[in-house]
Coordinates of C-alpha atoms in Angstrom, one line a residue:
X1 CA 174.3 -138.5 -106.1
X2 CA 171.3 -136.8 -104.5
X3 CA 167.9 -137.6 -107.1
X4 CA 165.6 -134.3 -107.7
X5 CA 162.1 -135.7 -108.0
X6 CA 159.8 -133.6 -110.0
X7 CA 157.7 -132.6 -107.0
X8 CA 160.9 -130.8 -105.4
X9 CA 161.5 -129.4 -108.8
X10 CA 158.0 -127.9 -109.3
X11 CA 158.2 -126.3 -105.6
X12 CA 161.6 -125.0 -106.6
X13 CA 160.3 -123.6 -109.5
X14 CA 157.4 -122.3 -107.6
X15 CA 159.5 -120.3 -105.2
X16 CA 161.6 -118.9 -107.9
X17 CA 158.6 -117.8 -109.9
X18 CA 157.0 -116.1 -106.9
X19 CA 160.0 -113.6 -107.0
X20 CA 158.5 -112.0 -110.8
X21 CA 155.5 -110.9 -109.5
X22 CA 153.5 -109.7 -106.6
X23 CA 153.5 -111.3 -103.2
X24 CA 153.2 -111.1 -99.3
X25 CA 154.8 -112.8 -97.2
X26 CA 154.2 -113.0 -93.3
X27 CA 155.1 -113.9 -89.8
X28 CA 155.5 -113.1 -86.2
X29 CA 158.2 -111.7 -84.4
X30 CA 158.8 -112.9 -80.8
X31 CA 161.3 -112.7 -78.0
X32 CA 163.4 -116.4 -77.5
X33 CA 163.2 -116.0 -73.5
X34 CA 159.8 -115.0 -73.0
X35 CA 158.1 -116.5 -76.4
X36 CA 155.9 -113.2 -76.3
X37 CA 155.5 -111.0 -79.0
X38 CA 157.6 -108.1 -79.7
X39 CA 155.6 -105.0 -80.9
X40 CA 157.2 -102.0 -83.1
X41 CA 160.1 -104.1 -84.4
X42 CA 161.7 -103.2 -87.5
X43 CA 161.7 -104.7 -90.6
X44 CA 163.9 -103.7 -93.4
X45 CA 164.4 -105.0 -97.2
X46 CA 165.0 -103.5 -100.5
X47 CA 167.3 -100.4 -99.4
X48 CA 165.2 -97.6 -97.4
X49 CA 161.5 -99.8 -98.0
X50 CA 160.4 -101.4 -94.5
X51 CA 157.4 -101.8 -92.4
X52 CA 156.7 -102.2 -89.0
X53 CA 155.5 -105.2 -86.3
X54 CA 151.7 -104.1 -84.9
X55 CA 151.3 -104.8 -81.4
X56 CA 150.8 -108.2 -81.4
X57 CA 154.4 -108.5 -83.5
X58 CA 152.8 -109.8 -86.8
X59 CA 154.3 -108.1 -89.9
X60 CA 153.0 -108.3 -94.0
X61 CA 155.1 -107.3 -96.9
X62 CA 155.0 -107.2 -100.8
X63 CA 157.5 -108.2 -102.7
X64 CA 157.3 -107.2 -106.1
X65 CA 159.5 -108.5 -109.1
X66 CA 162.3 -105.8 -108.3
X67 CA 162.8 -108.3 -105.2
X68 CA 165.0 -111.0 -105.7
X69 CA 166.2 -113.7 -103.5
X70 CA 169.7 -112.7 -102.3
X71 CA 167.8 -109.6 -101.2
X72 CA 168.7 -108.7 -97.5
X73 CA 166.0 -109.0 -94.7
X74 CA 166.7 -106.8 -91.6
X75 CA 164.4 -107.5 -88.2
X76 CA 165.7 -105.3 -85.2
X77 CA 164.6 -104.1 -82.0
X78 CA 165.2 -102.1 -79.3
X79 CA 167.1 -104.3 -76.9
X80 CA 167.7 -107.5 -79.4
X81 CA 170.2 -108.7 -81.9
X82 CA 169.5 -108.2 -85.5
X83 CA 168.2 -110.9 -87.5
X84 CA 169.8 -110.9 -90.7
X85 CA 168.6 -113.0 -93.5
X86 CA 167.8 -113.3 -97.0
X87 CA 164.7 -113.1 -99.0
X88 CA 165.1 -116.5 -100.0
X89 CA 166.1 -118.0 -96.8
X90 CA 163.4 -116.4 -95.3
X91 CA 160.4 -119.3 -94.9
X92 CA 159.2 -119.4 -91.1
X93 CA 156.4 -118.1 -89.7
X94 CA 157.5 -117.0 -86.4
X95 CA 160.7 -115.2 -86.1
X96 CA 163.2 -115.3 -83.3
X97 CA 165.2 -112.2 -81.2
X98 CA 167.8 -112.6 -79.2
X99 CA 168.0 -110.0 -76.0
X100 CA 171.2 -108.3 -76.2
X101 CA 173.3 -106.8 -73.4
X102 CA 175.4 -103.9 -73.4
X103 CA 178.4 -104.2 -71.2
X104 CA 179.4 -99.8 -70.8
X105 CA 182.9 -100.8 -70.9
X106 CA 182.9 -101.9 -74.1
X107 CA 181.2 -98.6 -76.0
X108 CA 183.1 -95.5 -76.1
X109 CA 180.4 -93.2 -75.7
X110 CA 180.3 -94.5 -72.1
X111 CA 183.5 -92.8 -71.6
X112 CA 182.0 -89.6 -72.5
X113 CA 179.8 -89.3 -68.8
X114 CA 177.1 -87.3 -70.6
X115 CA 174.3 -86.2 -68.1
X116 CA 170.8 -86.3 -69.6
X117 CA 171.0 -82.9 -69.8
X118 CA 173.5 -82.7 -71.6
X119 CA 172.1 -85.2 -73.9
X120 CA 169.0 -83.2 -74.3
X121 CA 170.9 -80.4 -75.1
X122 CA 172.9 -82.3 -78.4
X123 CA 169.3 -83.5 -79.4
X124 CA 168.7 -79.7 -79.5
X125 CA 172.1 -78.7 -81.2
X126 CA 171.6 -81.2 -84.1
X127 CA 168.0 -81.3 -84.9
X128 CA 168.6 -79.8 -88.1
X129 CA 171.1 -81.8 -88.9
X130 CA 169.2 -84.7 -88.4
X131 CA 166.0 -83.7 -89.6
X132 CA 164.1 -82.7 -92.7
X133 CA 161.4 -80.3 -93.5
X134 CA 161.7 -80.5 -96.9
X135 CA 159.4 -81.4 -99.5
X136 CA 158.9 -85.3 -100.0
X137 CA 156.7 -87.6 -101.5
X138 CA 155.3 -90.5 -98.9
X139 CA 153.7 -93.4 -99.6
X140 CA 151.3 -94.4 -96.1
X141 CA 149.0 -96.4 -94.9
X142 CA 146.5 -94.8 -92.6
X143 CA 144.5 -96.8 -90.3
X144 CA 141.9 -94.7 -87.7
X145 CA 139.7 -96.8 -85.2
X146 CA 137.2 -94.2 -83.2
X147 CA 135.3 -96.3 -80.6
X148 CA 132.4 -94.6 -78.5
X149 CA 130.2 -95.8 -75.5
X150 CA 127.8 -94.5 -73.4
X151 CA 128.4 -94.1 -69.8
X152 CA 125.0 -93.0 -68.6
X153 CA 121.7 -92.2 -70.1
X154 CA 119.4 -91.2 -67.4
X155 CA 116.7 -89.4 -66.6
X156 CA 114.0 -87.9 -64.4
X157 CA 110.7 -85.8 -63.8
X158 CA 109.5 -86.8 -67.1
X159 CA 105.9 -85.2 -68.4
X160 CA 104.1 -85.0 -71.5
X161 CA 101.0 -83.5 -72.6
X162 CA 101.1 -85.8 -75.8
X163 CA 99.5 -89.4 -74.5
X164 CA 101.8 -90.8 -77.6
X165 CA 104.8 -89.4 -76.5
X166 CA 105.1 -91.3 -73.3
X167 CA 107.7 -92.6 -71.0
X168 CA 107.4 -95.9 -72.6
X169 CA 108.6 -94.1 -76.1
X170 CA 111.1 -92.2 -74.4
X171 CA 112.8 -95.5 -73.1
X172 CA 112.6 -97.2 -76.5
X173 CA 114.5 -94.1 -77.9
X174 CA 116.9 -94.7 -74.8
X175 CA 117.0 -98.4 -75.4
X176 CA 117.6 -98.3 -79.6
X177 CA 120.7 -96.4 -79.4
X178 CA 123.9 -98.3 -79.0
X179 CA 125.2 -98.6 -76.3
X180 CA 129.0 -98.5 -77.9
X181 CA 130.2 -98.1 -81.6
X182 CA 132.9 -99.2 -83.7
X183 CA 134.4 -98.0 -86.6
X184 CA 137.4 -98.4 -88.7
X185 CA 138.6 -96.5 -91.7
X186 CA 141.8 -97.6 -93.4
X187 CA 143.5 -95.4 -96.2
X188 CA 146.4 -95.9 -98.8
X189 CA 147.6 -92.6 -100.4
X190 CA 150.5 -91.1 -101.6
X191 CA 151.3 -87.6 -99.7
X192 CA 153.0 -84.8 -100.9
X193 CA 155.0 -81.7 -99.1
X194 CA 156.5 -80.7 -95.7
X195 CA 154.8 -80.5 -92.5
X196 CA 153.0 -77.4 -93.4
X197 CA 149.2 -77.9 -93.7
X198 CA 148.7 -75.3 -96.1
X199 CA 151.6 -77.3 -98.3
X200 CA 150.6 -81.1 -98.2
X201 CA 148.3 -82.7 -100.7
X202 CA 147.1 -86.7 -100.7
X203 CA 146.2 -88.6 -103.9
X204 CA 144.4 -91.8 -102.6
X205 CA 145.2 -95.0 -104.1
X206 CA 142.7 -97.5 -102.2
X207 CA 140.4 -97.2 -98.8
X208 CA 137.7 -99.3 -96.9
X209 CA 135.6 -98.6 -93.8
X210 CA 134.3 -100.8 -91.7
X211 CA 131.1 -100.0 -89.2
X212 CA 127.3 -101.4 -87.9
X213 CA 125.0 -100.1 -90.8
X214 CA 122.4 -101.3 -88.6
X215 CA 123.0 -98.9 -85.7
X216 CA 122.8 -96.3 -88.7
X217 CA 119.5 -98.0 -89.7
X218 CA 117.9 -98.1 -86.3
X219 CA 118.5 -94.3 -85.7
X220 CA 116.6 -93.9 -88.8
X221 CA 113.9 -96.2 -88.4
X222 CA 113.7 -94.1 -85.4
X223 CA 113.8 -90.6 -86.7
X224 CA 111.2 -91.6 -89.1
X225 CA 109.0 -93.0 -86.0
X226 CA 109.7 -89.4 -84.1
X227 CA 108.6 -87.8 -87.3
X228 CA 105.5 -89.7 -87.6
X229 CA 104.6 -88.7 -84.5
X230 CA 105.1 -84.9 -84.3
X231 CA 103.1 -84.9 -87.7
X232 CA 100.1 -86.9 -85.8
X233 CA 100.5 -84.6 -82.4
X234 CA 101.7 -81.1 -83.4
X235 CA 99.5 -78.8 -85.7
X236 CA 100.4 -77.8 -89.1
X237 CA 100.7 -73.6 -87.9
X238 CA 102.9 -74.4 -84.9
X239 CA 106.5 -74.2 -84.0
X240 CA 108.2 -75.6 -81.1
X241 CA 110.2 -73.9 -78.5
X242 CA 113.2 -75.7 -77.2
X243 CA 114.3 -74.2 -73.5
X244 CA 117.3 -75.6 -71.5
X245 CA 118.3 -74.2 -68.3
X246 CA 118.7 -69.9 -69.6
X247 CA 118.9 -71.2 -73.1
X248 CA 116.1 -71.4 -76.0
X249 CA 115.5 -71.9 -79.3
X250 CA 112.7 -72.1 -81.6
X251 CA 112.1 -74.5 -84.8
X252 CA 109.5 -73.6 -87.1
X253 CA 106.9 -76.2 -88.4
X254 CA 108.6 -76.8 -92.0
X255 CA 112.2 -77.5 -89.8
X256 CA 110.2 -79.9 -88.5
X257 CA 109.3 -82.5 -91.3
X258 CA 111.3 -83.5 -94.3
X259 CA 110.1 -82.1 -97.5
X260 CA 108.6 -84.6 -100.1
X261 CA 109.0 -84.0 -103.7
X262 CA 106.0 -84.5 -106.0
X263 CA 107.0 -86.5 -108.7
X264 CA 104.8 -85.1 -111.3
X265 CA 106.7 -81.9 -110.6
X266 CA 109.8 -82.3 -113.0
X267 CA 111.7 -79.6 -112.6
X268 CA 111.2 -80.2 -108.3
X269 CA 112.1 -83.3 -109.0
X270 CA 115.7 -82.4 -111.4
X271 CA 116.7 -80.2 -108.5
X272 CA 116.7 -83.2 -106.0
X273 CA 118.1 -84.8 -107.9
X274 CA 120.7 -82.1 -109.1
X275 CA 121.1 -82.2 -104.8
X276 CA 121.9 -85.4 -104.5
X277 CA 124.4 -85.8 -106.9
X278 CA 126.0 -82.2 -105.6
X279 CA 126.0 -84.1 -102.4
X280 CA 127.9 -87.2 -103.3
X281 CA 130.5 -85.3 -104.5
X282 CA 131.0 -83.3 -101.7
X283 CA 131.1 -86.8 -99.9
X284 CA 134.1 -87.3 -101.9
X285 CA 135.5 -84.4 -101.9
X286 CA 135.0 -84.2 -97.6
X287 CA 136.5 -87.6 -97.6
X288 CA 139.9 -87.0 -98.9
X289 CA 139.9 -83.2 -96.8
X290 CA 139.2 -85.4 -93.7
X291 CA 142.1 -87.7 -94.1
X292 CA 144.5 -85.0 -95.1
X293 CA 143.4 -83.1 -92.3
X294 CA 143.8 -85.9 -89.5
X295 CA 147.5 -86.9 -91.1
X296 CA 148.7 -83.5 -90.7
X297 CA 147.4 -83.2 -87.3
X298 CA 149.5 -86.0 -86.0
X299 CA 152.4 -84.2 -88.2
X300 CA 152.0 -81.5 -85.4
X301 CA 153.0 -84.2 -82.8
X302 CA 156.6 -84.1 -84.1
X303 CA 159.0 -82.8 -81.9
X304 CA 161.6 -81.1 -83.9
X305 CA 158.3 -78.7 -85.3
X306 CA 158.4 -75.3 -83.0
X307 CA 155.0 -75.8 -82.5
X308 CA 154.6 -79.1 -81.5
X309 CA 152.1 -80.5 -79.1
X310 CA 154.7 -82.4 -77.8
X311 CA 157.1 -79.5 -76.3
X312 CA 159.7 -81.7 -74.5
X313 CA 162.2 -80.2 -76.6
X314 CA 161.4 -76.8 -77.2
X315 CA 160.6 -76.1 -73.6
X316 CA 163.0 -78.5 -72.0
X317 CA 163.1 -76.7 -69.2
X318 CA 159.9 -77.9 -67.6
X319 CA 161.1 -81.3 -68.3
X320 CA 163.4 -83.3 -65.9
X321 CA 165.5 -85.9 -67.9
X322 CA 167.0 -89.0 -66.4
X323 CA 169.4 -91.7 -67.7
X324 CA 167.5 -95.6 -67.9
X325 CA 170.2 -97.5 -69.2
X326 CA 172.4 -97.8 -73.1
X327 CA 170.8 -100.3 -75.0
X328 CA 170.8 -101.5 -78.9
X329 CA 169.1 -101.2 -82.0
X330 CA 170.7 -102.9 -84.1
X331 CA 174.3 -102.3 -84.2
X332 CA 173.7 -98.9 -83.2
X333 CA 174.1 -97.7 -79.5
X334 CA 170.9 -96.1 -78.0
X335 CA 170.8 -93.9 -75.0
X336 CA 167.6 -94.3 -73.1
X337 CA 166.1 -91.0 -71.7
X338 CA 163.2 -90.8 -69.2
X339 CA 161.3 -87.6 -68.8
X340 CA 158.7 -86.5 -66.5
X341 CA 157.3 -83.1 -65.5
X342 CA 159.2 -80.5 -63.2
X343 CA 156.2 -78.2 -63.1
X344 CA 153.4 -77.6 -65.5
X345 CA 153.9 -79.8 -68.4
X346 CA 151.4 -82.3 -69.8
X347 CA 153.4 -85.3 -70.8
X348 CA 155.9 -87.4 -69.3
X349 CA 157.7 -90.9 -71.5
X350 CA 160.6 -92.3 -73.0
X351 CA 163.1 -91.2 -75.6
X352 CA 165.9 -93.2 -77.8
X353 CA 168.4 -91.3 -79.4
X354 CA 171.4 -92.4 -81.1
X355 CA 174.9 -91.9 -79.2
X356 CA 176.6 -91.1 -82.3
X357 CA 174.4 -88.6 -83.6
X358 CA 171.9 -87.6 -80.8
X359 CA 168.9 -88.5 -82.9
X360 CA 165.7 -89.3 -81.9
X361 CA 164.7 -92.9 -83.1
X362 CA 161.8 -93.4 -80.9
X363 CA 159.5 -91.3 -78.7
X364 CA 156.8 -93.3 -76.3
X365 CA 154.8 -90.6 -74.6
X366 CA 151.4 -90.0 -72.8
X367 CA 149.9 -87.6 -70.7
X368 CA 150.5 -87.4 -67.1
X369 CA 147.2 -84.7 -66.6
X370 CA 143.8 -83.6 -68.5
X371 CA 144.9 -82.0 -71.8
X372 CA 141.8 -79.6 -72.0
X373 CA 138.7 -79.5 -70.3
X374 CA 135.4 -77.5 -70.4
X375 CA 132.5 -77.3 -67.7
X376 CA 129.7 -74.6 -67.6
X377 CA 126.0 -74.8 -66.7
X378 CA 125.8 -78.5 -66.8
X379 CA 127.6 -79.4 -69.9
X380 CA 131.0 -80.9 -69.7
X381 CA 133.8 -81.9 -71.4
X382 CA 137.2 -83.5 -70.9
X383 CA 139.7 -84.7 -73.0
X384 CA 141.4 -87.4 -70.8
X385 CA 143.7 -89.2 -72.9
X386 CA 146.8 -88.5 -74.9
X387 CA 149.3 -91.3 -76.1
X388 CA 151.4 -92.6 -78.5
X389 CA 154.6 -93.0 -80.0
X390 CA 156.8 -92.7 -83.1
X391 CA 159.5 -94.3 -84.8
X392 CA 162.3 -92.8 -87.2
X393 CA 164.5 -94.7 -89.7
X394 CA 168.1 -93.3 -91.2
X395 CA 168.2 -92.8 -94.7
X396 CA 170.5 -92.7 -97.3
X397 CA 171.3 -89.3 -97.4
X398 CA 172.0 -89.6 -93.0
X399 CA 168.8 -87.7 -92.9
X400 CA 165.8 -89.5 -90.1
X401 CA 162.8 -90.2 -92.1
X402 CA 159.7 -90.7 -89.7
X403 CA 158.5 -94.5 -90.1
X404 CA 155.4 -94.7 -87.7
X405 CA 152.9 -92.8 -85.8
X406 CA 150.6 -94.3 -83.0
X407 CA 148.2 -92.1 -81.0
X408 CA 145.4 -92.6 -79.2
X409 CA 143.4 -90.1 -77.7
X410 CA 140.0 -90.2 -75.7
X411 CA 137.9 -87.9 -74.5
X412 CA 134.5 -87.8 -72.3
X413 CA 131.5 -85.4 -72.5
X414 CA 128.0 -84.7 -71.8
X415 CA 125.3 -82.8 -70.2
X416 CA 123.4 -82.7 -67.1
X417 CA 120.1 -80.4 -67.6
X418 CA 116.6 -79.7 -67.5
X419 CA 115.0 -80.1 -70.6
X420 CA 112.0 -78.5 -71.7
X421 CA 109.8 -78.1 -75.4
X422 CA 106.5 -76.3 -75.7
X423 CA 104.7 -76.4 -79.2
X424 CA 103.2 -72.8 -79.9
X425 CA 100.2 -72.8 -82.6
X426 CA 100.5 -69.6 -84.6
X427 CA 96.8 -68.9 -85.2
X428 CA 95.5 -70.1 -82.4
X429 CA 93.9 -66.7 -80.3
X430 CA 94.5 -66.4 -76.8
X431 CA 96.6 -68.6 -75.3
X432 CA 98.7 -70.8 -78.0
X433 CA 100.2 -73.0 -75.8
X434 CA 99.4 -76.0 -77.0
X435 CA 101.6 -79.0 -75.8
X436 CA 104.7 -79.5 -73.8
X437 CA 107.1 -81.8 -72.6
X438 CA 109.8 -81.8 -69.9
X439 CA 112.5 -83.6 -68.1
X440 CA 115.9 -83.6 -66.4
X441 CA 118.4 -85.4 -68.2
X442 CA 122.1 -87.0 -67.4
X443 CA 123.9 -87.9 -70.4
X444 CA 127.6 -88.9 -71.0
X445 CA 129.8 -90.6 -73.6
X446 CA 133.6 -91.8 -74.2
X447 CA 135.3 -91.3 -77.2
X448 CA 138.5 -93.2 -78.2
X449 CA 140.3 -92.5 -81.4
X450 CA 143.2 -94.3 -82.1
X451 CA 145.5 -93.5 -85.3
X452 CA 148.4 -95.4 -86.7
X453 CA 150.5 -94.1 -90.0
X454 CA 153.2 -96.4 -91.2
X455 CA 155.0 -94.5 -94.0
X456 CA 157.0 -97.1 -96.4
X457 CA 158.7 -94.9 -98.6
X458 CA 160.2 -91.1 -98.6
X459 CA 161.2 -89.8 -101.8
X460 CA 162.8 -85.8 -101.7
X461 CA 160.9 -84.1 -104.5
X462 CA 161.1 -80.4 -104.9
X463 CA 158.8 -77.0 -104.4
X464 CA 158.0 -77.1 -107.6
X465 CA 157.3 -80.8 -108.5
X466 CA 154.5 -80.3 -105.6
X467 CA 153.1 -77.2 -107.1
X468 CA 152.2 -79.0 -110.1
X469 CA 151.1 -81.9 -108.5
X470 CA 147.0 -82.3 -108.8
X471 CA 144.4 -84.9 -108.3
X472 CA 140.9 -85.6 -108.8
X473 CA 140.6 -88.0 -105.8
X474 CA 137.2 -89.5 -106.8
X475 CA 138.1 -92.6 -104.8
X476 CA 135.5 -93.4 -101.9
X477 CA 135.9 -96.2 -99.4
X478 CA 134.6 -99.6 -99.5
X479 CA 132.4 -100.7 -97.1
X480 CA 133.5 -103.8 -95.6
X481 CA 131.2 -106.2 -93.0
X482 CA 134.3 -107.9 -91.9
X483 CA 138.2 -107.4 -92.2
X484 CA 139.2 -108.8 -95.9
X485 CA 142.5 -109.6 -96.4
X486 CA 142.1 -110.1 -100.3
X487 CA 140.9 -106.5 -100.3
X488 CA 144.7 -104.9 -99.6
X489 CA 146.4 -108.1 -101.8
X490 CA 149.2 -106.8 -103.3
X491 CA 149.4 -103.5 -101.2
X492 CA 151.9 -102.4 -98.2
X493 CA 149.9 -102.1 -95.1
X494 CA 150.6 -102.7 -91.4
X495 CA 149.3 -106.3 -90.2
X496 CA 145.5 -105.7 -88.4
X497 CA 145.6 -106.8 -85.1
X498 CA 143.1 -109.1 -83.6
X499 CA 140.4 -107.1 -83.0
X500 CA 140.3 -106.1 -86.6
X501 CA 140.7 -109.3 -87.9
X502 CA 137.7 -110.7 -85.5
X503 CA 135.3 -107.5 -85.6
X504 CA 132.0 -108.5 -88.0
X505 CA 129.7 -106.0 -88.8
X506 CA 126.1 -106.3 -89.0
X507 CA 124.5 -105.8 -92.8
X508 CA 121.5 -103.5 -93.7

């Protein structure tokens, strides 16, 4: 007779109590030969609801008191043997794959001898088939990092007429911006309609934002110092003429200095502050556009759109396919495509596509030349950088559901130029040249964005249930000065890697 102490009966009940309400659970997912981490790996529960494994193979998910624990629990990978569990069974940390091997004589579709080309063109025959553009309700997470450095701040044959506005100010000004910039925005919403951009609307649920207010601080502090000193330097009738190379503007004096509000005038004062509210709604408002607007840009990325960026498909032609090898995922058999240029495309990378069905399950891609680039009369710019990948699930209905975007893109730009502004008095008889300042500069920066979507569940809804669909959207995002894992408790969202987890930022 085995005795139940009431310790083991408290954990017991414990565990089953955890399964009413709200919970995440986590771990790692890692390969049993080489112990390292296996990125992109697939985790499914609860019917169609799943998330993925970040780059580093870490997972999170909610359970919620629908979940019970004879619920399945699906891991897979490209390349690996499902693990198959159950919600209750399932207490480590680190989860195991087995590699896999595919002998060809044991799958039939080996006895088929398809070329790639001939692959390529069931892909084409049976994108409809395998594909929705229907109207859908999504629930995603949204996370955007957008990192930016300086390359080179230089300059030469500096002069001033203004004793203030010296060489020694200009290299403060130099020294007091950053020299690189983080920030991260991360955004839980429910989307509604097709790939169209006029037909998508977002209702967010939750967001944060995490960035170095005292970079934003500085560059006031510093405006406020270069404001200071045009006041104590430039005359109150004069305007300033800004020449660069053939081009040239003009500011005129009340452009040049913020506008103070007497507070004794009340209805001066009502307008500002009339303005300012105006503005923080528009803040609002700008927020939600933003994010709609970046999700259905990597919608354009989707390869069974006509218009897609990624043109592998329709323009197969300037693509040349090759055969890497049959693999698994899961129990299903997986062709593995290569494709590269033949002439002028941008892209070259790897596709997966069912043998059964000649789906697409996963697309790795990046760009084997500069996407677009612009140079005239000293100003530059090149967009460099164009990767990423995405990953389909199978629904209910046989129809492929996307699952995850990733894509980074980076781009560089700048200016080399001669730099001149002369201050003009109005009134001044004669000659009104007053003061001037010149130099030659060399200025460049990097930008990197990098986006990641993990959508966790698809829901068909129809034309009309979206036309009828409104929202307010007054939510705004929390500013966070370091990565809070409480803050997304009881939410789906794809595991941070380290960087996020480890990135502090600095408080006003």
């Amino acid at each position: 007779m085995i005795k139940i102490t009431t310790p083991v009966l408290l954990f017991i009940f414990l565990f089953s109590l955890s399964y009413t309400s709200a919970q995440n659970i986590s771990a790692r997912v890692i390969d049993s030969v080489t112990q390292e981490p296996i990125p992109f790996a697939t985790i499914q529960f609860a019917d169609d609801m799943g998330v993925i494994t970040n780059g580093e193979g870490s997972f999170t998910i909610l359970l919620d008191a629908k979940n019970t624990e004879t619920d399945s629990l699906f891991v897979s990978s490209m390349g690996y043997k499902t693990y198959k569990t159950t919600l209750g069974e399932f207490k480590d940390s680190i989860l195991v794959l087995s590699p896999q091997n595919i002998e060809l004589k044991n799958v039939i579709v080996s006895n088929k001898n398809y070329s790639a080309d001939e692959i390529v063109d069931f892909i084409k025959d049976n994108v409809a088939k395998n594909y929705t553009k229907s109207f859908t309700k999504k629930r995603l997470f949204f996370r955007e990092h957008y990192h930016q450095y300086l390359n080179r701040t230089n300059y030469s044959n500096f002069e001033s007429t203004i004793a203030a506005f010296n060489k020694k100010f200009v290299d403060e000004i130099i020294s007091s911006a950053p020299r690189s910039n983080d920030y991260y925005m991360e955004v839980l919403c429910d989307l509604y309609g097709n790939y169209d951009t006029e037909k998508q609307k977002i209702d967010v649920i939750k967001a944060s934002k995490m960035y170095d207010k005292n970079s934003e601080l500085n560059l006031e502090l510093l405006e406020e110092r270069m404001e200071k000193l045009l006041k104590d330097n430039v005359k109150p009738d004069s305007y300033l003429k800004i020449k660069s190379g053939l081009f040239g503007t003009k500011i005129d004096n009340d452009e040049l200095f913020r506008t103070q509000v007497d507070s004794s005038d009340v209805a001066a004062l009502n307008k500002k502050l009339e303005e300012d509210k105006k503005q923080k709604a528009d803040q609002k408002l700008n927020f939600v556009k933003e994010r709609k607007s970046k999700i259905a840009a990597l919608y354009q990325d989707l390869f069974f759109l006509e218009d897609s960026n990624l043109n592998f498909l329709t323009k197969s032609r300037k693509y040349d396919f090759s055969i890497r090898e049959l693999t698994y995922l899961g129990p299903d058999v997986v062709y593995v495509l290569d494709f590269v240029p033949s002439g002028s495309a941008d892209y070259k990378g790897t596709l997966y596509v069912n043998a059964d069905d000649f789906a697409i399950v996963r697309v790795d891609y990046e760009n084997v030349k500069t996407i677009k680039s612009f140079k005239l009369l000293g100003v530059f710019m090149n967009d460099y950088l164009d990767k990423g990948k995405m990953i389909f699930y199978k629904g209910a209905d046989d129809k492929y559901n996307l699952r995850y975007i990733e894509k980074e893109h980076g781009a560089m730009g700048g200016a080399k130029r001669p730099l001149k502004i002369i201050e003009y008095n109005k009134v001044v008889k004669g000659k009104n040249r007053q003061n001037e300042l010149s130099l030659d500069f060399d200025f460049a920066a990097t930008n990197i964005n990098t986006y990641e979507i993990v959508i966790y569940d698809t829901e068909e809804i129809s034309n009309s249930t979206f036309e009828d669909k409104s929202f307010d959207n007054k939510i705004t995002p929390t500013f966070l000065t370091r990565y809070d894992a409480e803050f997304w408790k009881g939410y789906n969202i794809i595991e941070p890697n380290q960087a996020i987890k480890t990135y502090t930022a600095k408080e006003e």
